[in-house]
Short mmCIF file of C-alpha atoms and ligand atoms in Angstrom, two decimals:
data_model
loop_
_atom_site.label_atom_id
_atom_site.label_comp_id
_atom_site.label_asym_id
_atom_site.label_seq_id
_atom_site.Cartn_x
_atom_site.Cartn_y
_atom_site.Cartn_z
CA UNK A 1 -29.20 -6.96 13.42
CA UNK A 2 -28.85 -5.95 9.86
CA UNK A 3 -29.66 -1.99 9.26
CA UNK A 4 -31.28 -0.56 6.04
CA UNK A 5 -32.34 2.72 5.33
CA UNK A 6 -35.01 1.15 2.69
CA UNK A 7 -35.15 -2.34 3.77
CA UNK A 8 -37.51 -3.43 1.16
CA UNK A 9 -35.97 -1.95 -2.23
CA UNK A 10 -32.81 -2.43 -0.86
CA UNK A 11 -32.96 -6.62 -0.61
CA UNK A 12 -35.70 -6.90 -3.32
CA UNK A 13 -35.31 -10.05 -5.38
CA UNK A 14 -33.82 -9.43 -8.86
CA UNK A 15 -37.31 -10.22 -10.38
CA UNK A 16 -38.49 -7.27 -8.32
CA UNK A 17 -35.81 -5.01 -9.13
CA UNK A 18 -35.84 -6.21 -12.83
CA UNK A 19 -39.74 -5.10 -12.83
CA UNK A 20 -39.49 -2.16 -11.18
CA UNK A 21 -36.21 -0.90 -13.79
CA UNK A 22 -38.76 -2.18 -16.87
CA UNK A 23 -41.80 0.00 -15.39
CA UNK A 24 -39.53 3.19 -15.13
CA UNK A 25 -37.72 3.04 -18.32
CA UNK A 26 -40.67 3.21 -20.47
CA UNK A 27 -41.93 5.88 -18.60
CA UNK A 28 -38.10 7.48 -18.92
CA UNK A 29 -37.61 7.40 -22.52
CA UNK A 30 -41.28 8.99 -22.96
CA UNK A 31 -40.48 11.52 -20.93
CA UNK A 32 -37.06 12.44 -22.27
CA UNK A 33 -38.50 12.24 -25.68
CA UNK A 34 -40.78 14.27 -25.27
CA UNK A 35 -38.99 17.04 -23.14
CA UNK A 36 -35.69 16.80 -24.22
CA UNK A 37 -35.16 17.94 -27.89
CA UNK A 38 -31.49 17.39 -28.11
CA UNK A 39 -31.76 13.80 -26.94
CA UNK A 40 -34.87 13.37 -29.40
CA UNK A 41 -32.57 14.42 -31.81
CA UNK A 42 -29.95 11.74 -31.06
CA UNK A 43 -32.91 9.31 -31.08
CA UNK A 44 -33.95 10.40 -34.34
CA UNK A 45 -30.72 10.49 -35.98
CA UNK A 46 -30.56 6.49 -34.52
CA UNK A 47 -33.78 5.26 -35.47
CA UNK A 48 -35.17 4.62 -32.05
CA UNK A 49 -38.62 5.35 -31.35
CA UNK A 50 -40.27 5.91 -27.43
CA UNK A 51 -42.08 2.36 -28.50
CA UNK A 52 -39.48 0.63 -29.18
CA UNK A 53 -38.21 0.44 -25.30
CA UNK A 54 -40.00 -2.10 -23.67
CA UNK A 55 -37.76 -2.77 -20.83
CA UNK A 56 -34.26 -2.35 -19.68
CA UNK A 57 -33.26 -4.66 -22.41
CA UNK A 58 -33.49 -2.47 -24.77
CA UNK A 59 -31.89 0.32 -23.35
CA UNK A 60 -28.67 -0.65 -25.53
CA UNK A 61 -30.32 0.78 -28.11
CA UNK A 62 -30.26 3.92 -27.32
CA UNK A 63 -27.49 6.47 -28.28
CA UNK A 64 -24.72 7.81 -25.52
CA UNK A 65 -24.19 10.96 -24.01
CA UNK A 66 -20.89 11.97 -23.45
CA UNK A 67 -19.81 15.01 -21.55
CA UNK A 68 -18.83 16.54 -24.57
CA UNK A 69 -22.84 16.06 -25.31
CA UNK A 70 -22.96 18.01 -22.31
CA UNK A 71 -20.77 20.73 -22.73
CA UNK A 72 -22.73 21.49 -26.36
CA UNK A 73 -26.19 21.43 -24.75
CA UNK A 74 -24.88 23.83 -21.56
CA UNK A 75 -26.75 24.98 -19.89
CA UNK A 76 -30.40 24.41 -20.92
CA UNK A 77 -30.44 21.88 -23.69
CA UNK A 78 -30.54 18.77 -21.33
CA UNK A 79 -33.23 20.16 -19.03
CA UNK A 80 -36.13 17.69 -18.35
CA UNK A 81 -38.41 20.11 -17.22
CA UNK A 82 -39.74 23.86 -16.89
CA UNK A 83 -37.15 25.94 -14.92
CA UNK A 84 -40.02 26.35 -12.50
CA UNK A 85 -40.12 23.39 -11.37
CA UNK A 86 -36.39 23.16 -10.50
CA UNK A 87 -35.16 23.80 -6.96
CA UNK A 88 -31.11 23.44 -7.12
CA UNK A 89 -28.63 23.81 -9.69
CA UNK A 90 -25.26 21.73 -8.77
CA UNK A 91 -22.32 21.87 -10.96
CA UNK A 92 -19.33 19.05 -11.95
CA UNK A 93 -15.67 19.81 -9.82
CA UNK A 94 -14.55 20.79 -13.49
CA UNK A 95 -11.87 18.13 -12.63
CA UNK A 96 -11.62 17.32 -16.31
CA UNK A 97 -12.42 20.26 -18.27
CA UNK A 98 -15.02 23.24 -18.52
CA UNK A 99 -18.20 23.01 -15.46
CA UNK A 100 -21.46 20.86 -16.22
CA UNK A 101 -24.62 22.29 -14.46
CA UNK A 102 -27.37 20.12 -13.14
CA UNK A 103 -30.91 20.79 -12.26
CA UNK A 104 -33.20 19.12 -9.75
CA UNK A 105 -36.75 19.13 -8.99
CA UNK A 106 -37.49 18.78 -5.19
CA UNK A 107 -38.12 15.19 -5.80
CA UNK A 108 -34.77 14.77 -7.64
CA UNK A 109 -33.01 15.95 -4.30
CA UNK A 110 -35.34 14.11 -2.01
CA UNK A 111 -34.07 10.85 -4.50
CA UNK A 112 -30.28 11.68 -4.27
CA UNK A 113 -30.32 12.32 -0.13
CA UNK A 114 -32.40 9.04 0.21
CA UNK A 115 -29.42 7.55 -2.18
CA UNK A 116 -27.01 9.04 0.05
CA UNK A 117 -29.13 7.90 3.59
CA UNK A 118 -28.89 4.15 2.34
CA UNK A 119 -24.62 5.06 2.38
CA UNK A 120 -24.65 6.46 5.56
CA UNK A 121 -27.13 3.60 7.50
CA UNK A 122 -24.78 0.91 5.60
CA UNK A 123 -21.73 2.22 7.40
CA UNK A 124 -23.58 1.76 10.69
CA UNK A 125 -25.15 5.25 10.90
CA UNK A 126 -28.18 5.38 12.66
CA UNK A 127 -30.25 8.83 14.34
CA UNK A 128 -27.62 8.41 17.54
CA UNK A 129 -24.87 9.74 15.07
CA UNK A 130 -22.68 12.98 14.68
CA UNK A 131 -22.05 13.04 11.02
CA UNK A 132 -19.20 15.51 10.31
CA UNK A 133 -19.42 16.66 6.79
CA UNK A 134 -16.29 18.25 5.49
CA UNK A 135 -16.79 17.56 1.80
CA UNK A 136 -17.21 20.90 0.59
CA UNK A 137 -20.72 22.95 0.26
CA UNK A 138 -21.85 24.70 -2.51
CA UNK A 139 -22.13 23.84 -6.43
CA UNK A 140 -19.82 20.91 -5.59
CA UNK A 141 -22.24 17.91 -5.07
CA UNK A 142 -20.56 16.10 -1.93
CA UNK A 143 -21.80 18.62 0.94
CA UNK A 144 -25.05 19.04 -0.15
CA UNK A 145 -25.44 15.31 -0.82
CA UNK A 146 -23.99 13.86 2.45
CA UNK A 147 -25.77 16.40 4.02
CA UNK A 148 -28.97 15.83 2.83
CA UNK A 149 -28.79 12.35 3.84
CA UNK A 150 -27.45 12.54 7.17
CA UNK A 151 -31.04 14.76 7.74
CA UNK A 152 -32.60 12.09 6.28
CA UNK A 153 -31.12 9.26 8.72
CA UNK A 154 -31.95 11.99 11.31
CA UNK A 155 -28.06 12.25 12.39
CA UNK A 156 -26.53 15.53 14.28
CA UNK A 157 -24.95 16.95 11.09
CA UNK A 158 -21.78 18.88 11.08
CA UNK A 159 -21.91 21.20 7.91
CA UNK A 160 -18.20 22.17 8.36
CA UNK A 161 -17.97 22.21 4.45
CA UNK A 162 -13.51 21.60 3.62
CA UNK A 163 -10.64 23.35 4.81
CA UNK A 164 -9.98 24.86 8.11
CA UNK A 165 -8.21 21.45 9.46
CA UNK A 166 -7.89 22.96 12.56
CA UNK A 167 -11.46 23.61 13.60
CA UNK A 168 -11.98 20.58 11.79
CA UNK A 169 -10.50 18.79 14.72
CA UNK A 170 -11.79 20.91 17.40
CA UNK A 171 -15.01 20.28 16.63
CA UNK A 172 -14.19 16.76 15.85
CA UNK A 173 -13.36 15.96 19.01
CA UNK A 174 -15.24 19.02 20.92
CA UNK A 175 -18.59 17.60 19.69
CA UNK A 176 -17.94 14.00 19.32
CA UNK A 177 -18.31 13.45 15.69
CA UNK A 178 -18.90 9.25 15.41
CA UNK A 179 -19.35 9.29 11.18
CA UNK A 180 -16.66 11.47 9.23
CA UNK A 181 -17.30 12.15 5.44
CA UNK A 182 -15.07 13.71 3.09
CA UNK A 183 -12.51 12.84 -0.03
CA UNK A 184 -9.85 9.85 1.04
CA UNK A 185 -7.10 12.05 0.58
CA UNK A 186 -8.64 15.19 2.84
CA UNK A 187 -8.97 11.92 5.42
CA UNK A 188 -5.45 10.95 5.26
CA UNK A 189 -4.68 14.74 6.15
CA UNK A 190 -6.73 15.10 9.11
CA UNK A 191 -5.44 11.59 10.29
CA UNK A 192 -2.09 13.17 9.82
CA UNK A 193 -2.67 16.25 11.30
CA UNK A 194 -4.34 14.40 14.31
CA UNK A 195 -1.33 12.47 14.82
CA UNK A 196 0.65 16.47 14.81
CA UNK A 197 -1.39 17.33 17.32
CA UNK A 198 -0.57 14.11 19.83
CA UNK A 199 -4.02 12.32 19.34
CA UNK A 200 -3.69 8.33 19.07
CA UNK A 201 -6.34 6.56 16.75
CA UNK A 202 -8.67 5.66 19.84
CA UNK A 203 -8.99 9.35 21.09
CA UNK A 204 -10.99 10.20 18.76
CA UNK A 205 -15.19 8.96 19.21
CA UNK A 206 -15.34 8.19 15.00
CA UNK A 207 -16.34 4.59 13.97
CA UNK A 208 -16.85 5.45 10.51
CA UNK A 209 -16.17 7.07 7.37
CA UNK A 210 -18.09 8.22 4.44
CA UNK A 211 -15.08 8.63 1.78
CA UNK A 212 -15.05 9.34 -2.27
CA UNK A 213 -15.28 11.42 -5.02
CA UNK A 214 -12.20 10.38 -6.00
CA UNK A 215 -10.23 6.82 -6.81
CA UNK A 216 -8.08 5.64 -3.89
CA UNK A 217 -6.87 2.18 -3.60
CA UNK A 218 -7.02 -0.61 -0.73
CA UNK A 219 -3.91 0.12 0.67
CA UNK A 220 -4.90 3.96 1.19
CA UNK A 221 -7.94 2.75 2.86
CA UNK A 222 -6.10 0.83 5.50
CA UNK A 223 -3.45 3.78 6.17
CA UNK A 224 -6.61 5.71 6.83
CA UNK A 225 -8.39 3.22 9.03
CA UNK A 226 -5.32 2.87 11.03
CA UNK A 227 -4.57 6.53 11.41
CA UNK A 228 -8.53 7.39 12.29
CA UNK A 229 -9.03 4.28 13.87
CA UNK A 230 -12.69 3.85 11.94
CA UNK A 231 -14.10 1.47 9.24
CA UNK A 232 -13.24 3.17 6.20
CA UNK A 233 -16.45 2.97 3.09
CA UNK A 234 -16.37 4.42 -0.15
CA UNK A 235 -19.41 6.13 -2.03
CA UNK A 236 -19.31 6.62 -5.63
CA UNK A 237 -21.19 9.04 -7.27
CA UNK A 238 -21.42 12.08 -10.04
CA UNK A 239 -22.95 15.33 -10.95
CA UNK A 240 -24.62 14.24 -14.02
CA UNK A 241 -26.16 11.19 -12.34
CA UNK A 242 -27.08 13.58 -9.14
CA UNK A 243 -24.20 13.28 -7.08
CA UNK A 244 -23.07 10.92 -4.29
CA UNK A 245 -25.07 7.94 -3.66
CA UNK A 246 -25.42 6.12 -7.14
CA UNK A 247 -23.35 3.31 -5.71
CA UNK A 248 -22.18 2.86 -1.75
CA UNK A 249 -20.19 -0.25 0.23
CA UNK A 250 -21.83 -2.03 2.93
CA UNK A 251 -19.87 -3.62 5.75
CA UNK A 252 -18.11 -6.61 3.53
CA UNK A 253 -16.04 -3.84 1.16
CA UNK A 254 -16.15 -5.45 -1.84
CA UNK A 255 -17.28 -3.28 -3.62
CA UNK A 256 -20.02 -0.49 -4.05
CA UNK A 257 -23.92 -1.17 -4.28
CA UNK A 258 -25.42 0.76 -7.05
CA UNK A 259 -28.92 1.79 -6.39
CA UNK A 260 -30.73 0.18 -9.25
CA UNK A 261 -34.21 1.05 -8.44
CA UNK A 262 -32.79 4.82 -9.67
CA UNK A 263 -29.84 3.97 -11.61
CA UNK A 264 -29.14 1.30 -14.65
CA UNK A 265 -25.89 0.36 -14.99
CA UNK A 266 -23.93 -0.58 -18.01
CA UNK A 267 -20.07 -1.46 -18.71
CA UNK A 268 -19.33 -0.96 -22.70
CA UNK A 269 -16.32 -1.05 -24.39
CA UNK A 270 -14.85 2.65 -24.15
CA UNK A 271 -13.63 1.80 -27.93
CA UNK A 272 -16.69 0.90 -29.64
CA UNK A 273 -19.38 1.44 -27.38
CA UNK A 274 -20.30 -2.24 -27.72
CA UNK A 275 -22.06 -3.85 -23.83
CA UNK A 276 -19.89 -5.96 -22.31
CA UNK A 277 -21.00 -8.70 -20.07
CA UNK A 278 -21.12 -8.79 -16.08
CA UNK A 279 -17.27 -9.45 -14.94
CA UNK A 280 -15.63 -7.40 -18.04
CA UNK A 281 -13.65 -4.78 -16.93
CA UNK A 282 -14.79 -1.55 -18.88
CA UNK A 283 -16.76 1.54 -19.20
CA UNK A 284 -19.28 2.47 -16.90
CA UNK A 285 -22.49 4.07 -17.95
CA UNK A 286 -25.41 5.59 -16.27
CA UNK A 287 -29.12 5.68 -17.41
CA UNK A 288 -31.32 7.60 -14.76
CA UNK A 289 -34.54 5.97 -14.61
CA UNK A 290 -36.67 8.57 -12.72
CA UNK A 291 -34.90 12.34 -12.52
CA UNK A 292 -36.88 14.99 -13.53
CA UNK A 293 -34.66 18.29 -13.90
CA UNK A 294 -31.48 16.48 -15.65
CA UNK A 295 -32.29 12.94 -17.04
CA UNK A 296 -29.74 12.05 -18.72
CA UNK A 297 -30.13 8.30 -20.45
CA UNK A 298 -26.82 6.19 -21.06
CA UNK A 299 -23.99 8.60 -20.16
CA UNK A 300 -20.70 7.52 -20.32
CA UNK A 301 -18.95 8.17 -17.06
CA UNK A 302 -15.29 7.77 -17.95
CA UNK A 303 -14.83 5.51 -15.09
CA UNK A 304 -13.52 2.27 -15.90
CA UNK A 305 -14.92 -0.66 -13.55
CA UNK A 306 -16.26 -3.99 -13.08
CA UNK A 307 -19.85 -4.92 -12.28
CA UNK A 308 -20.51 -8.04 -10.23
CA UNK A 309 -23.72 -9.85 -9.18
CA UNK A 310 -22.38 -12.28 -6.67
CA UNK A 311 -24.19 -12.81 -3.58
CA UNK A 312 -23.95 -9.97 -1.21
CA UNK A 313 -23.41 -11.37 3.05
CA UNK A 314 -25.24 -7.52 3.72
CA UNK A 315 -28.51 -9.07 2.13
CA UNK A 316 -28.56 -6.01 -0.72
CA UNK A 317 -29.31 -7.51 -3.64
CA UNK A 318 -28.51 -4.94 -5.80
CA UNK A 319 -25.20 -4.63 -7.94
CA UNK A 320 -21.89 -3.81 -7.08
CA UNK A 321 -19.80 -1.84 -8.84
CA UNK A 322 -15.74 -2.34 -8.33
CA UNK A 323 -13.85 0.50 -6.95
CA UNK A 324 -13.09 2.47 -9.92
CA UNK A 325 -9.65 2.36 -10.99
CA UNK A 326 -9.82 5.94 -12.65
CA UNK A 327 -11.02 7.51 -15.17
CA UNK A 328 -10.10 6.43 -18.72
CA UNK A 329 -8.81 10.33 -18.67
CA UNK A 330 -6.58 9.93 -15.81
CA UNK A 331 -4.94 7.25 -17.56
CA UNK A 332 -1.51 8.25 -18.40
CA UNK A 333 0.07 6.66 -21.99
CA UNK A 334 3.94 7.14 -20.73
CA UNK A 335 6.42 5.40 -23.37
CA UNK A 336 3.41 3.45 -24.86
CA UNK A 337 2.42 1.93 -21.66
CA UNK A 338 -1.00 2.71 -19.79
CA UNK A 339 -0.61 3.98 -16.09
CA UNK A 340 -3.22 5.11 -13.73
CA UNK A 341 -2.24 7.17 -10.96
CA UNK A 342 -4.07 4.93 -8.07
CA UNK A 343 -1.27 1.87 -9.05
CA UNK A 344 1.58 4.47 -7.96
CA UNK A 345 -0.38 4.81 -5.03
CA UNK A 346 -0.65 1.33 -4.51
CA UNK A 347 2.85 0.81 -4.65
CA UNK A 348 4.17 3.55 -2.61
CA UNK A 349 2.00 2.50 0.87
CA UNK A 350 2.77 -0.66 -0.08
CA UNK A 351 6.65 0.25 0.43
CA UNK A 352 6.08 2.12 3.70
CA UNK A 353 5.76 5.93 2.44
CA UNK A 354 2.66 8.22 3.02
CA UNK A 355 -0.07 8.65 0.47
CA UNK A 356 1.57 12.03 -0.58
CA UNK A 357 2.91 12.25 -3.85
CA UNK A 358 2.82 13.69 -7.22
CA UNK A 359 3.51 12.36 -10.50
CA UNK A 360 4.96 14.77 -13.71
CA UNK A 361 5.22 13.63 -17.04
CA UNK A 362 6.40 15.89 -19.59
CA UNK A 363 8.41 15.61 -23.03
CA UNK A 364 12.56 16.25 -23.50
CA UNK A 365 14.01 15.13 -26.81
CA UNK A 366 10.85 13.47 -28.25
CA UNK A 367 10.75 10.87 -25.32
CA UNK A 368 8.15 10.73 -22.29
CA UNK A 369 9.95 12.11 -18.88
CA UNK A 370 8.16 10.38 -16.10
CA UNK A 371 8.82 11.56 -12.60
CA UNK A 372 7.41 10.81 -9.19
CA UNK A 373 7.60 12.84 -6.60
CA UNK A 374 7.23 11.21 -3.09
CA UNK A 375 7.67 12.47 0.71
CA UNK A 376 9.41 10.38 3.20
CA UNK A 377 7.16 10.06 6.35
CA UNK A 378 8.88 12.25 9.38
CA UNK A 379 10.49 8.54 10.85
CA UNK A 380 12.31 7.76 7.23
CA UNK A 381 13.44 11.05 6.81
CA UNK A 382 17.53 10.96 6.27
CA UNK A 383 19.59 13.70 4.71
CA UNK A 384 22.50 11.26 4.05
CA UNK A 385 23.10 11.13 0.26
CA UNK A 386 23.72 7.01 0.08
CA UNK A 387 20.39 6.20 2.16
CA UNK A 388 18.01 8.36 0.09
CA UNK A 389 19.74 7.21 -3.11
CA UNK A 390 19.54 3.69 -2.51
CA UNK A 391 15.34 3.89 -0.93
CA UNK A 392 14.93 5.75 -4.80
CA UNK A 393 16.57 3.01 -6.39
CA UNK A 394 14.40 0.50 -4.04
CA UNK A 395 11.23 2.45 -4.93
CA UNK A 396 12.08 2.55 -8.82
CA UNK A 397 12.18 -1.02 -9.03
CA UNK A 398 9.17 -1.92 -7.34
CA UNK A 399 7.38 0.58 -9.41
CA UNK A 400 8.82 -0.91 -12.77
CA UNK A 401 7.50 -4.55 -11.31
CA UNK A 402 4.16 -3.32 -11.00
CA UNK A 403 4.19 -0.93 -13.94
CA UNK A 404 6.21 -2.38 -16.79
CA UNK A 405 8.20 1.03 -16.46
CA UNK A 406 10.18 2.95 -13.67
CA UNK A 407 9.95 6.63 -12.77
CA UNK A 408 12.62 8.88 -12.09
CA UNK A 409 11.57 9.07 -8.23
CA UNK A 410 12.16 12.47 -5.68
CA UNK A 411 12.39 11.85 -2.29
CA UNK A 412 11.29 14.97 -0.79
CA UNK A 413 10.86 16.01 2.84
CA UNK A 414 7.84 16.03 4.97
CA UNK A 415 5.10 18.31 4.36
CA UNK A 416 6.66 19.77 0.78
CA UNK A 417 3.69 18.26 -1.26
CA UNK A 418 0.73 20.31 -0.84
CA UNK A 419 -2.30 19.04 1.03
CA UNK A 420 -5.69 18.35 -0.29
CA UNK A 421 -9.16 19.23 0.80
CA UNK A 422 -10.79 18.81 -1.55
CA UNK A 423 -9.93 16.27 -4.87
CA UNK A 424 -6.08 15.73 -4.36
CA UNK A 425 -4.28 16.68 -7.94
CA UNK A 426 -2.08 13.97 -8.73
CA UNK A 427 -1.01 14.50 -11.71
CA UNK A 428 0.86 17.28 -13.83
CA UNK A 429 1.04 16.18 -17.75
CA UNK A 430 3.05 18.94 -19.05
CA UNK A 431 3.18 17.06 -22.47
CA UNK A 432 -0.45 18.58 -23.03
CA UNK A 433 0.59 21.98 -22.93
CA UNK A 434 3.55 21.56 -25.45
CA UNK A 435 0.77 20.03 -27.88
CA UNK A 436 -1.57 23.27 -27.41
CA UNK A 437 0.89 25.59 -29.00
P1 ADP B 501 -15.75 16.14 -12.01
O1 ADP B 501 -16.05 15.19 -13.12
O2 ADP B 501 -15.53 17.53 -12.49
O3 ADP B 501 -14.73 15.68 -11.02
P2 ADP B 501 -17.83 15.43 -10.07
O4 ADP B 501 -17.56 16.21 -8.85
O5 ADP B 501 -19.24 15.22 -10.43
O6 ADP B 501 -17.13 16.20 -11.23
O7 ADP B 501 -17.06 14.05 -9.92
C1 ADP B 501 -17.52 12.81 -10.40
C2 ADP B 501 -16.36 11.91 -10.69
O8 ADP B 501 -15.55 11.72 -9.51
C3 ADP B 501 -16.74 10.51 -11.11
O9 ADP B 501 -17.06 10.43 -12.48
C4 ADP B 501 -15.47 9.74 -10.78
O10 ADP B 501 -14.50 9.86 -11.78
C5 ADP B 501 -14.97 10.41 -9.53
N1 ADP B 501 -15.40 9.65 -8.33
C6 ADP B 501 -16.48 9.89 -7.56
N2 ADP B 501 -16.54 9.00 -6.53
C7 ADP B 501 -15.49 8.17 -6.69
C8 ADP B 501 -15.00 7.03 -5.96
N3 ADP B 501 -15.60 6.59 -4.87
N4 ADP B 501 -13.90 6.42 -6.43
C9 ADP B 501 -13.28 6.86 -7.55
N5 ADP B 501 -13.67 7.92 -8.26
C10 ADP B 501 -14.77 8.57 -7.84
ZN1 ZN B 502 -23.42 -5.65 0.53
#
């Protein structure tokens, strides 16, 4: 049998869905308009009126945010809503730049943890679960979310927060922790570290995992199922939306679900901002259709993805969203070609070597220097000069195939590229700080 947290929004018919996104955006726009003076502003300055939204329709024509919007209006300026009636205040990993702050009313949490309780019954979670939370707590959004949801599915919840990999496992396996949530690359490391410590794959009681907040590619996902010995599902998700839970995958894993009865999606061109039909790769952006504390109305993610209606086997009817590839900021421009970390990854487990690397690109002599740093896995290690040359060489070429250009690759020993717990750092772009002074 088929298992929903909310059966009836979840496989509404598009008609229903359609109705219920038309109902709430009217209401949204009022609302924002009316309680949000720098977004009245941008309304003004366009020309767009509260009236003139009828439905989801015409959502295009209302102006983006961008988190440059954001970072002028910090803190207070995109509030929906007396600071009374806020309850939490969650803030952005600061991956790209200086924090964002969010607000929620109770209701805006209650939203996001029944968001995040749809991702944890899709991966088979059900009140009979120990849901081991190792995201981290605090203003970061992925503890609090996950946790809030496993409550919600009525799971034993494990608030270990990140870090601490070895109590991580004690308690993994002391306490039988079926449902594991936490970033892909914090997953690969305790699958490692299990494997240190003499466990196979089936001694451990997890079926699942809960795994995102940041990209990782297919072939990552099957090193992890393999070393965990779980079904491996991604959840997609952001501060300025609320936080994990926009979108989730369901057992097929092709791709996430984005709940549309809270979220409209749109994929624009990141050039000129013009909507691009389902299928074009592109742009994601977010229009919350019911938050209270921060509701933020066509924000422009970064994240560059496809959206596709086809027929889902779960029975959700609601859209998926494709993994996304990265951000348009984590795209690298080395030599005039575009690169995005997550196709090195690709191409190292594809060759055999461990989702551990780290790519530098920096500037000699008015050309790009593009380096990639990769360990061997304890089985390929060799100190003989020929064999490590010749696996570099190997490696370089499939990464030209794939890339249209080949890295200068390291092969470094086991265990000398740091570990995350969190949101792995891929990538140090030295170029940037030669152009700041
Ligand atoms: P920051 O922008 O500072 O990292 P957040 O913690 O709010 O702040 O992270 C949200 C971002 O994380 C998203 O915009 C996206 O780029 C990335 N992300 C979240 N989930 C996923 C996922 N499943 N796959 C790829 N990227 C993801
Ligand atoms: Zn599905």
């Amino acid at each position: 049998m088929k298992n929903y947290y909310q059966k009836e929004i979840e496989t509404a018919s598009r008609e229903e869905i359609l109705a219920i996104q038309n109902e709430k955006i009217v209401k949204q726009v009022r609302y924002v308009y009316d309680n949000v003076a720098y977004y009245r502003n941008l309304m003004d300055e366009k020309g767009v009126k509260p009236e003139d939204i009828h439905g989801v329709d015409d959502i295009k024509k209302l102006p983006f945010l961008s988190k440059e919007d954001l970072r002028i209006a910090y803190p207070y300026g995109l509030l929906g809503t007396d600071l009374k009636n806020c309850v939490r205040i969650q803030s952005t990993s600061g991956t790209t730049g200086r924090r964002v702050v969010a607000f929620y009313t109770q209701k805006d949490i209650d939203m996001w943890e029944e968001c995040c309780a749809r991702a944890i019954v899709a991966a088979g979670g059900t009140n009979e679960d120990v849901v081991q939370v190792c995201y981290g707590y605090g203003l970061f959004t992925g503890g609090p979310g996950l946790n809030g949801g496993s409550h919600k599915v009525g799971c034993l919840t494990l608030p270990m927060s990140s870090g601490n990999t070895d109590r991580q496992i004690q308690f993994m396996m002391d306490l039988n922790a079926t449902i594991l949530c936490c970033t892909p690359s914090y997953a690969a490391f305790i699958g490692e570290s299990l494997a240190e410590r003499g466990y196979k794959p089936e001694d451990n009681k997890l079926k699942a995992g809960i795994f995102g907040a940041e990209p990782w590619t297919e072939e990552m996902r099957r090193s992890i199922e393999k070393s965990l010995g779980i079904k491996a599902y991604d959840i997609y998700g952001l501060t300025e939306t609320s936080g994990p839970g926009v979108a989730f995958e369901c057992e097929e894993q092709t791709g996430m679900h984005i709940n549309e009865d809270h979220f409209y999606a749109e994929i624009i061109d990141p050039k000129t901002g013009e909507v691009l039909p389902d299928g074009s790769k592109g742009e994601l952006v977010f229009t919350s259709l019911d938050k209270e504390g921060f509701p933020l109305l066509r924000y422009r993610t970064k994240d560059i993805c496809i959206l596709s209606r086809k027929k889902c086997s779960c029975g959700r009817t609601h859209v998926k969203m494709t993994k996304p590839m990265g951000r348009s900021d984590d795209m690298m421009i080395i030599r005039g070609v575009n690169v995005f970390p997550s196709q090195i990854e690709a191409v190292l487990l594809k060759e055999g070597y461990t989702p551990n690397y780290q790519i530098v690109v920096d500037r000699a002599n008015n050309t790009d220097t593009f380096d990639v740093y990769v360990e061997f896995s304890p089985e390929q290690f060799s100190d003989r000069i020929a064999d490590i040359q010749a696996r570099e060489k190997d490696l370089n070429a499939a990464m030209r195939s794939m890339l249209g250009i080949g890295p200068k690759i390291h092969l470094v020993p086991p265990k000398s590229i740091a570990r995350s717990e969190g949101k792995a750092v891929r990538v140090i772009d030295k170029r940037k700080l030669h152009d700041n002074v």
